[in-house]
Amino acid sequence: MNKKTSQKLAFIAFRILGLLVVCLLFWILGFIAYNGIGVISWEFLSTAPTNGMTGGGIFPAIVGTLCLIAGSMIFAFPLGVMSAIYTNEYAGNGWIVKFIRVMTNNLSSIPSIVFGLFGMALFVNTLGFGDSIIAGSLTLGLLVLPLVIRTTEEALKAVPYAYRTGSLALGATRLQTISRVVLPAAMPNITTGLILSISRVSGETAPILFTVAAYFLPKLPSSIFDQVMALPYHLYVVATSGTDLEASRPIAYGTALVLIAIVLLMNLLANMLRKYFGKKVKTN
């Protein structure tokens, strides 16, 4: 077998595997949509659950999920970006930076339930936040912080070094070079970390189980120190608890469909930001 034939066979195998992955994704989405679309209505999206969560809607869970996503990103994204800027632009390549990167990689491999236990011990008990939005958001922020740091580091490394030397040669300080040259050029790829973080946070159940999630709380939060319902935990409760699982199963599929829709919407918004920054970099 010559090289051209083996190359064609390899490309065919890759295409088949890629199509299988896409088909699997559409099969899962189609299954969820087929079983959950029947319960989707304005009432389902805008009212609180009733009748032991076998009736009514999921509006408090939607609001709670959005609060946790926003709170965790407010904490994790700036801190992760600044940490990546320090390790990539200021700290050099010494043993301290290598140690930080190793520990960051180890932190990203810790199971989410461990983060939940840590968040309960630190934020809920030690700091006295109780089961609250701020405790859940900080826990989720710690969970995705390594992801933000690593994706931001890779985005900064992708910026040509000539951008930095050119800016410094023109008299700009290092801080001005980073803020006005490096970060705008890296922002499209940094947004990728934001997209992945939102997707990770929105589907986590174990961390919020210990820090914020309420079993049944048919009202909206009034402060960051309130408990909330969340779609992942609500989905688990509806699918596994109660006396009438057959009646609640369509609600579980509907909740899963709404959660997927929220993740897709967040990803679309983040992709729009990425395209906006990409066009801005090209025009400059």
XYZ file of N, CA, C and O in Angstrom, residues 88-229:
568
model
N 2.118 34.078 32.074
C 2.598 34.086 30.691
C 3.409 35.336 30.348
O 4.331 35.269 29.520
N 3.073 36.463 30.971
C 3.690 37.721 30.574
C 4.709 38.249 31.580
O 5.612 39.005 31.211
N 4.591 37.898 32.847
C 5.437 38.489 33.878
C 6.373 37.500 34.559
O 7.514 37.830 34.881
N 5.907 36.312 34.815
C 6.641 35.393 35.697
C 7.782 34.658 35.016
O 8.554 33.978 35.686
N 7.888 34.754 33.703
C 8.958 34.039 33.015
C 8.665 32.558 32.913
O 7.510 32.127 32.826
N 9.741 31.742 32.969
C 9.568 30.295 32.808
C 10.338 29.537 33.888
O 10.907 28.483 33.635
N 10.325 30.088 35.095
C 11.058 29.452 36.190
C 10.276 28.325 36.820
O 9.192 27.929 36.380
N 10.831 27.816 37.900
C 10.216 26.655 38.555
C 8.893 27.036 39.216
O 8.000 26.173 39.344
N 8.740 28.297 39.600
C 7.486 28.715 40.227
C 6.335 28.609 39.232
O 5.252 28.097 39.550
N 6.580 29.082 38.001
C 5.546 29.021 36.969
C 5.227 27.578 36.622
O 4.058 27.205 36.456
N 6.261 26.751 36.516
C 6.028 25.336 36.221
C 5.214 24.676 37.331
O 4.321 23.863 37.054
N 5.520 25.029 38.569
C 4.778 24.476 39.696
C 3.317 24.921 39.652
O 2.398 24.120 39.888
N 3.096 26.207 39.338
C 1.727 26.724 39.247
C 0.949 25.998 38.154
O -0.220 25.630 38.343
N 1.579 25.757 37.028
C 0.897 25.079 35.928
C 0.583 23.628 36.271
O -0.488 23.123 35.919
N 1.506 22.969 36.942
C 1.242 21.593 37.364
C 0.078 21.552 38.334
O -0.827 20.700 38.222
N 0.065 22.463 39.287
C -1.022 22.490 40.261
C -2.346 22.880 39.607
O -3.413 22.384 40.006
N -2.290 23.749 38.614
C -3.514 24.110 37.879
C -4.075 22.911 37.141
O -5.295 22.665 37.150
N -3.196 22.146 36.503
C -3.650 20.938 35.812
C -4.219 19.922 36.801
O -5.231 19.268 36.510
N -3.596 19.785 37.952
C -4.115 18.868 38.966
C -5.470 19.340 39.489
O -6.367 18.533 39.750
N -5.617 20.653 39.639
C -6.873 21.207 40.124
C -8.020 20.937 39.151
O -9.149 20.677 39.565
N -7.701 20.959 37.855
C -8.749 20.725 36.861
C -9.206 19.273 36.817
O -10.273 18.972 36.281
N -8.423 18.362 37.388
C -8.774 16.937 37.369
C -9.493 16.485 38.638
O -9.892 15.325 38.725
N -9.663 17.383 39.598
C -10.356 17.028 40.833
C -11.843 16.859 40.552
O -12.454 17.692 39.870
N -12.483 15.803 41.045
C -13.926 15.612 40.823
C -14.736 16.769 41.373
O -14.382 17.383 42.390
N -15.846 17.056 40.713
C -16.656 18.212 41.096
C -17.267 18.059 42.482
O -17.488 19.053 43.180
N -17.514 16.836 42.912
C -18.105 16.645 44.238
C -17.124 17.062 45.338
O -17.535 17.512 46.416
N -15.814 16.960 45.070
C -14.817 17.424 46.029
C -14.883 18.943 46.152
O -14.756 19.498 47.254
N -15.072 19.611 45.022
C -15.261 21.063 45.073
C -16.506 21.411 45.886
O -16.530 22.415 46.610
N -17.547 20.599 45.743
C -18.758 20.842 46.509
C -18.518 20.742 48.006
O -18.974 21.585 48.787
N -17.776 19.710 48.428
C -17.452 19.549 49.842
C -16.573 20.690 50.343
O -16.748 21.202 51.457
N -15.613 21.101 49.496
C -14.745 22.214 49.882
C -15.544 23.511 49.989
O -15.351 24.297 50.935
N -16.439 23.740 49.032
C -17.266 24.940 49.082
C -18.168 24.962 50.302
O -18.374 26.014 50.914
N -18.692 23.807 50.671
C -19.536 23.737 51.865
C -18.717 24.042 53.121
O -19.169 24.789 54.013
N -17.491 23.493 53.182
C -16.661 23.719 54.366
C -16.194 25.164 54.472
O -16.184 25.743 55.573
N -15.812 25.763 53.327
C -15.247 27.112 53.364
C -16.314 28.197 53.320
O -16.416 29.027 54.230
N -17.109 28.179 52.253
C -18.034 29.290 52.033
C -19.308 29.181 52.886
O -19.788 30.182 53.412
N -19.837 27.961 53.000
C -21.092 27.791 53.729
C -20.873 27.863 55.232
O -21.581 28.586 55.949
N -19.856 27.125 55.731
C -19.661 27.016 57.181
C -18.656 28.032 57.735
O -18.992 28.828 58.615
N -17.426 28.018 57.204
C -16.377 28.869 57.781
C -16.669 30.356 57.587
O -16.585 31.151 58.533
N -16.987 30.762 56.359
C -17.250 32.172 56.084
C -18.681 32.582 56.431
O -19.005 33.767 56.408
N -19.533 31.619 56.721
C -20.875 31.919 57.178
C -21.839 32.396 56.121
O -22.840 33.048 56.434
N -21.576 32.065 54.845
C -22.494 32.473 53.786
C -23.774 31.639 53.793
O -24.794 32.057 53.244
N -23.706 30.450 54.367
C -24.850 29.556 54.338
C -25.106 29.022 52.934
O -24.321 29.251 52.001
N -26.175 28.269 52.786
C -26.567 27.814 51.450
C -27.103 29.017 50.679
O -28.221 29.478 50.910
N -26.321 29.526 49.768
C -26.660 30.793 49.127
C -26.075 30.859 47.728
O -25.236 30.039 47.335
N -26.538 31.866 46.983
C -26.050 32.074 45.620
C -24.561 32.367 45.616
O -23.813 31.853 44.778
N -24.105 33.192 46.565
C -22.688 33.553 46.581
C -21.809 32.337 46.890
O -20.742 32.161 46.293
N -22.265 31.453 47.789
C -21.491 30.253 48.089
C -21.442 29.320 46.879
O -20.375 28.786 46.538
N -22.576 29.126 46.218
C -22.596 28.276 45.034
C -21.794 28.861 43.893
O -21.083 28.144 43.175
N -21.880 30.192 43.694
C -21.152 30.832 42.600
C -19.648 30.749 42.815
O -18.887 30.472 41.873
N -19.195 30.990 44.038
C -17.766 30.901 44.318
C -17.252 29.476 44.150
O -16.141 29.264 43.645
N -18.046 28.502 44.557
C -17.643 27.102 44.383
C -17.543 26.740 42.908
O -16.569 26.115 42.472
N -18.538 27.124 42.121
C -18.500 26.857 40.681
C -17.376 27.638 40.008
O -16.760 27.156 39.052
N -17.116 28.848 40.509
C -16.011 29.623 39.964
C -14.667 28.941 40.185
O -13.817 28.906 39.283
N -14.468 28.376 41.372
C -13.243 27.615 41.625
C -13.160 26.387 40.729
O -12.068 25.992 40.294
N -14.307 25.795 40.441
C -14.336 24.595 39.609
C -13.823 24.869 38.201
O -13.084 24.051 37.633
N -14.198 26.007 37.623
C -13.822 26.303 36.233
C -12.600 27.208 36.141
O -12.152 27.511 35.029
N -12.064 27.653 37.267
C -10.905 28.538 37.234
C -9.708 27.938 36.493
O -9.081 28.641 35.680
N -9.343 26.661 36.719
C -8.223 26.094 35.945
C -8.481 26.104 34.439
O -7.548 26.330 33.657
N -9.722 25.872 34.035
C -10.056 25.886 32.612
C -9.848 27.275 32.018
O -9.286 27.417 30.921
N -10.269 28.303 32.737
C -10.090 29.672 32.257
C -8.611 30.020 32.168
O -8.151 30.629 31.185
N -7.837 29.618 33.165
C -6.405 29.926 33.177
C -5.695 29.270 32.001
O -4.922 29.921 31.274
N -5.960 27.986 31.776
C -5.253 27.272 30.713
C -5.635 27.778 29.323
O -4.766 27.969 28.472
N -6.916 28.010 29.079
C -7.328 28.508 27.761
C -6.803 29.919 27.520
O -6.416 30.259 26.397
N -6.756 30.746 28.572
C -6.220 32.099 28.418
C -4.723 32.064 28.150
O -4.208 32.833 27.319
N -4.007 31.176 28.827
C -2.569 31.038 28.579
C -2.296 30.651 27.135
O -1.406 31.211 26.481
N -3.052 29.693 26.626
C -2.862 29.272 25.241
C -3.195 30.399 24.270
O -2.538 30.556 23.235
N -4.225 31.194 24.602
C -4.579 32.324 23.749
C -3.475 33.377 23.744
O -3.153 33.952 22.694
N -2.872 33.631 24.899
C -1.779 34.607 24.970
C -0.539 34.106 24.237
O 0.173 34.885 23.593
N -0.268 32.809 24.338
C 0.889 32.250 23.633
C 0.721 32.322 22.108
O 1.720 32.374 21.377
N -0.529 32.312 21.642
C -0.784 32.351 20.209
C -0.549 33.733 19.606
O -0.457 33.866 18.381
N -0.466 34.765 20.438
C -0.194 36.120 19.939
C 1.287 36.211 19.577
O 2.146 35.914 20.413
N 1.621 36.602 18.349
C 3.036 36.673 17.947
C 3.854 37.570 18.869
O 3.401 38.637 19.288
N 5.058 37.130 19.182
C 5.918 37.898 20.089
C 6.315 39.237 19.477
O 6.642 40.190 20.203
N 6.251 39.330 18.155
C 6.588 40.586 17.484
C 5.639 41.711 17.885
O 6.026 42.881 17.869
N 4.393 41.360 18.229
C 3.453 42.385 18.701
C 3.985 43.049 19.966
O 3.881 44.270 20.140
N 4.554 42.258 20.855
C 5.055 42.787 22.111
C 6.300 43.634 21.893
O 6.416 44.757 22.420
N 7.257 43.099 21.125
C 8.502 43.839 20.893
C 8.243 45.123 20.119
O 8.872 46.155 20.388
N 7.319 45.087 19.161
C 6.991 46.302 18.417
C 6.384 47.369 19.295
O 6.724 48.554 19.192
N 5.478 46.957 20.175
C 4.849 47.917 21.080
C 5.864 48.501 22.059
O 5.879 49.724 22.305
N 6.725 47.646 22.609
C 7.739 48.136 23.542
C 8.747 49.049 22.842
O 9.229 50.027 23.435
N 9.051 48.758 21.575
C 9.987 49.594 20.821
C 9.426 50.989 20.555
O 10.188 51.955 20.425
N 8.098 51.081 20.501
C 7.464 52.377 20.285
C 7.329 53.193 21.568
O 6.789 54.301 21.554
N 7.780 52.642 22.675
C 7.773 53.380 23.923
C 6.669 53.015 24.891
O 6.556 53.635 25.956
N 5.849 52.042 24.559
C 4.776 51.643 25.461
C 5.346 50.836 26.625
O 6.368 50.153 26.491
N 4.702 50.936 27.760
C 5.093 50.125 28.908
C 4.582 48.700 28.725
O 3.765 48.416 27.830
N 5.041 47.807 29.586
C 4.578 46.419 29.492
C 3.084 46.315 29.761
O 2.373 45.562 29.088
N 2.599 47.093 30.731
C 1.168 47.076 31.038
C 0.350 47.600 29.862
O -0.696 47.031 29.517
N 0.796 48.662 29.233
C 0.101 49.193 28.055
C 0.143 48.196 26.904
O -0.838 48.047 26.168
N 1.265 47.511 26.749
C 1.380 46.502 25.688
C 0.398 45.370 25.900
O -0.274 44.923 24.953
N 0.279 44.916 27.143
C -0.640 43.813 27.434
C -2.085 44.236 27.250
O -2.886 43.528 26.624
N -2.437 45.400 27.778
C -3.839 45.835 27.763
C -4.308 46.305 26.396
O -5.481 46.143 26.056
N -3.425 46.880 25.586
C -3.843 47.485 24.327
C -3.427 46.705 23.087
O -3.929 46.980 21.996
N -2.491 45.762 23.254
C -2.012 45.007 22.092
C -2.276 43.511 22.252
O -2.932 42.883 21.412
N -1.771 42.936 23.350
C -1.819 41.482 23.504
C -3.241 41.003 23.782
O -3.744 40.079 23.123
N -3.899 41.610 24.776
C -5.246 41.153 25.142
C -6.253 41.290 24.007
O -7.024 40.357 23.756
N -6.311 42.435 23.297
C -7.258 42.499 22.167
C -6.994 41.440 21.101
O -7.933 40.893 20.525
N -5.720 41.132 20.862
C -5.399 40.104 19.859
C -5.769 38.712 20.338
O -6.143 37.837 19.543
N -5.676 38.489 21.654
C -5.971 37.164 22.201
C -7.430 36.991 22.585
O -7.857 35.861 22.866
N -8.201 38.068 22.615
C -9.566 37.990 23.128
C -10.457 36.977 22.402
O -11.256 36.295 23.053
N -10.387 36.830 21.068
C -11.234 35.798 20.427
C -10.999 34.404 20.990
O -11.956 33.645 21.199
N -9.733 34.049 21.256
C -9.447 32.728 21.813
C -9.725 32.664 23.309
O -10.056 31.601 23.838
N -9.582 33.784 24.011
C -9.937 33.808 25.434
C -11.419 33.541 25.610
O -11.844 32.890 26.567
N -12.216 34.035 24.664
C -13.659 33.814 24.728
C -14.006 32.336 24.653
O -15.038 31.911 25.171
N -13.135 31.546 24.032
C -13.347 30.097 23.999
C -13.385 29.521 25.409
O -14.203 28.653 25.727
N -12.502 30.006 26.274
C -12.523 29.578 27.665
C -13.814 29.950 28.359
O -14.339 29.188 29.183
N -14.343 31.124 28.016
C -15.624 31.542 28.582
C -16.743 30.602 28.148
O -17.602 30.216 28.953
N -16.740 30.224 26.882
C -17.771 29.315 26.357
C -17.711 27.969 27.077
O -18.731 27.432 27.536
N -16.507 27.405 27.188
C -16.356 26.109 27.850
C -16.726 26.189 29.318
O -17.322 25.251 29.872
N -16.394 27.298 29.963
C -16.709 27.456 31.385
C -18.209 27.538 31.611
O -18.747 26.921 32.541
N -18.904 28.285 30.782
C -20.358 28.395 30.909
C -21.008 27.029 30.720
O -21.917 26.643 31.474
N -20.544 26.285 29.732
C -21.106 24.956 29.490
C -20.871 24.033 30.681
O -21.754 23.254 31.054
N -19.688 24.134 31.293
C -19.368 23.282 32.448
C -20.214 23.667 33.657
O -20.778 22.814 34.336
N -20.304 24.961 33.924
C -21.020 25.434 35.114
C -22.499 25.117 35.046
O -23.112 24.700 36.039
N -23.087 25.314 33.883
C -24.543 25.184 33.767
C -25.036 23.767 34.019
O -26.201 23.571 34.390
N -24.183 22.765 33.854
C -24.632 21.388 34.015
C -24.172 20.700 35.286
O -24.475 19.520 35.491
N -23.446 21.410 36.162
C -22.926 20.793 37.379
C -24.022 20.645 38.432
O -24.824 21.559 38.642
N -24.032 19.496 39.089
C -25.015 19.232 40.141
C -24.363 19.076 41.512
O -24.853 19.620 42.506
N -23.255 18.344 41.588
C -22.635 18.052 42.885
C -22.218 19.311 43.648
O -22.506 19.417 44.848
N -21.546 20.297 43.029
C -21.138 21.473 43.816
C -22.315 22.264 44.372
O -22.268 22.722 45.518
N -23.370 22.426 43.581
C -24.501 23.226 44.063
C -25.345 22.444 45.054
O -26.078 23.037 45.857
N -25.243 21.126 45.031
C -25.990 20.308 45.985
C -25.582 20.624 47.419
O -26.414 20.621 48.325
N -24.298 20.926 47.627
C -23.788 21.197 48.974
C -23.819 22.677 49.338
O -23.614 23.018 50.509
N -24.013 23.565 48.378
C -23.787 24.985 48.654
C -24.977 25.900 48.398
O -25.042 26.980 48.984
N -25.920 25.501 47.532
C -26.952 26.478 47.189
C -28.298 25.862 46.800
O -29.348 26.445 47.070
N -28.297 24.697 46.186
C -29.516 24.176 45.567
C -30.570 23.814 46.604
O -30.274 23.179 47.618
N -31.809 24.224 46.327
C -32.951 23.899 47.177
C -33.788 22.823 46.498
O -33.950 22.826 45.281
N -34.310 21.911 47.306
C -35.159 20.840 46.772
C -36.440 21.409 46.169
O -36.817 21.071 45.047
N -37.101 22.275 46.900
C -38.339 22.890 46.417
C -38.424 24.298 47.005
O -38.568 24.464 48.206
N -38.320 25.301 46.155
C -38.344 26.693 46.599
C -39.013 27.532 45.511
O -38.335 28.153 44.688
N -40.338 27.530 45.475
C -41.066 28.181 44.384
C -41.145 29.695 44.509
O -42.220 30.285 44.463
N -39.999 30.341 44.719
C -39.957 31.801 44.742
C -38.591 32.251 44.236
O -37.616 31.483 44.223
N -38.513 33.509 43.824
C -37.281 34.040 43.268
C -36.395 34.595 44.381
O -36.892 35.068 45.405
N -35.079 34.551 44.188
C -34.182 35.078 45.220
C -34.246 36.600 45.280
O -34.471 37.276 44.266
N -34.016 37.137 46.462
C -34.009 38.586 46.656
C -32.613 39.127 46.946
O -32.407 40.340 46.937
N -31.652 38.242 47.232
C -30.272 38.675 47.467
C -29.340 37.517 47.153
O -29.774 36.378 46.933
N -28.042 37.817 47.158
C -27.046 36.781 46.860
C -26.872 35.801 48.013
O -26.154 34.809 47.872
N -27.524 36.043 49.137
C -27.433 35.144 50.274
C -28.658 34.231 50.391
O -28.844 33.578 51.418
N -29.461 34.178 49.333
C -30.635 33.311 49.313
C -30.318 32.000 48.605
O -29.454 31.941 47.725
N -31.044 30.952 48.991
C -30.999 29.703 48.249
C -31.807 29.839 46.967
O -32.692 30.705 46.848
N -31.507 28.987 46.000
C -32.258 28.974 44.749
C -32.427 27.531 44.271
O -31.664 26.643 44.664
N -33.412 27.341 43.442
C -33.499 26.097 42.688
C -32.596 26.225 41.463
O -32.325 27.334 40.989
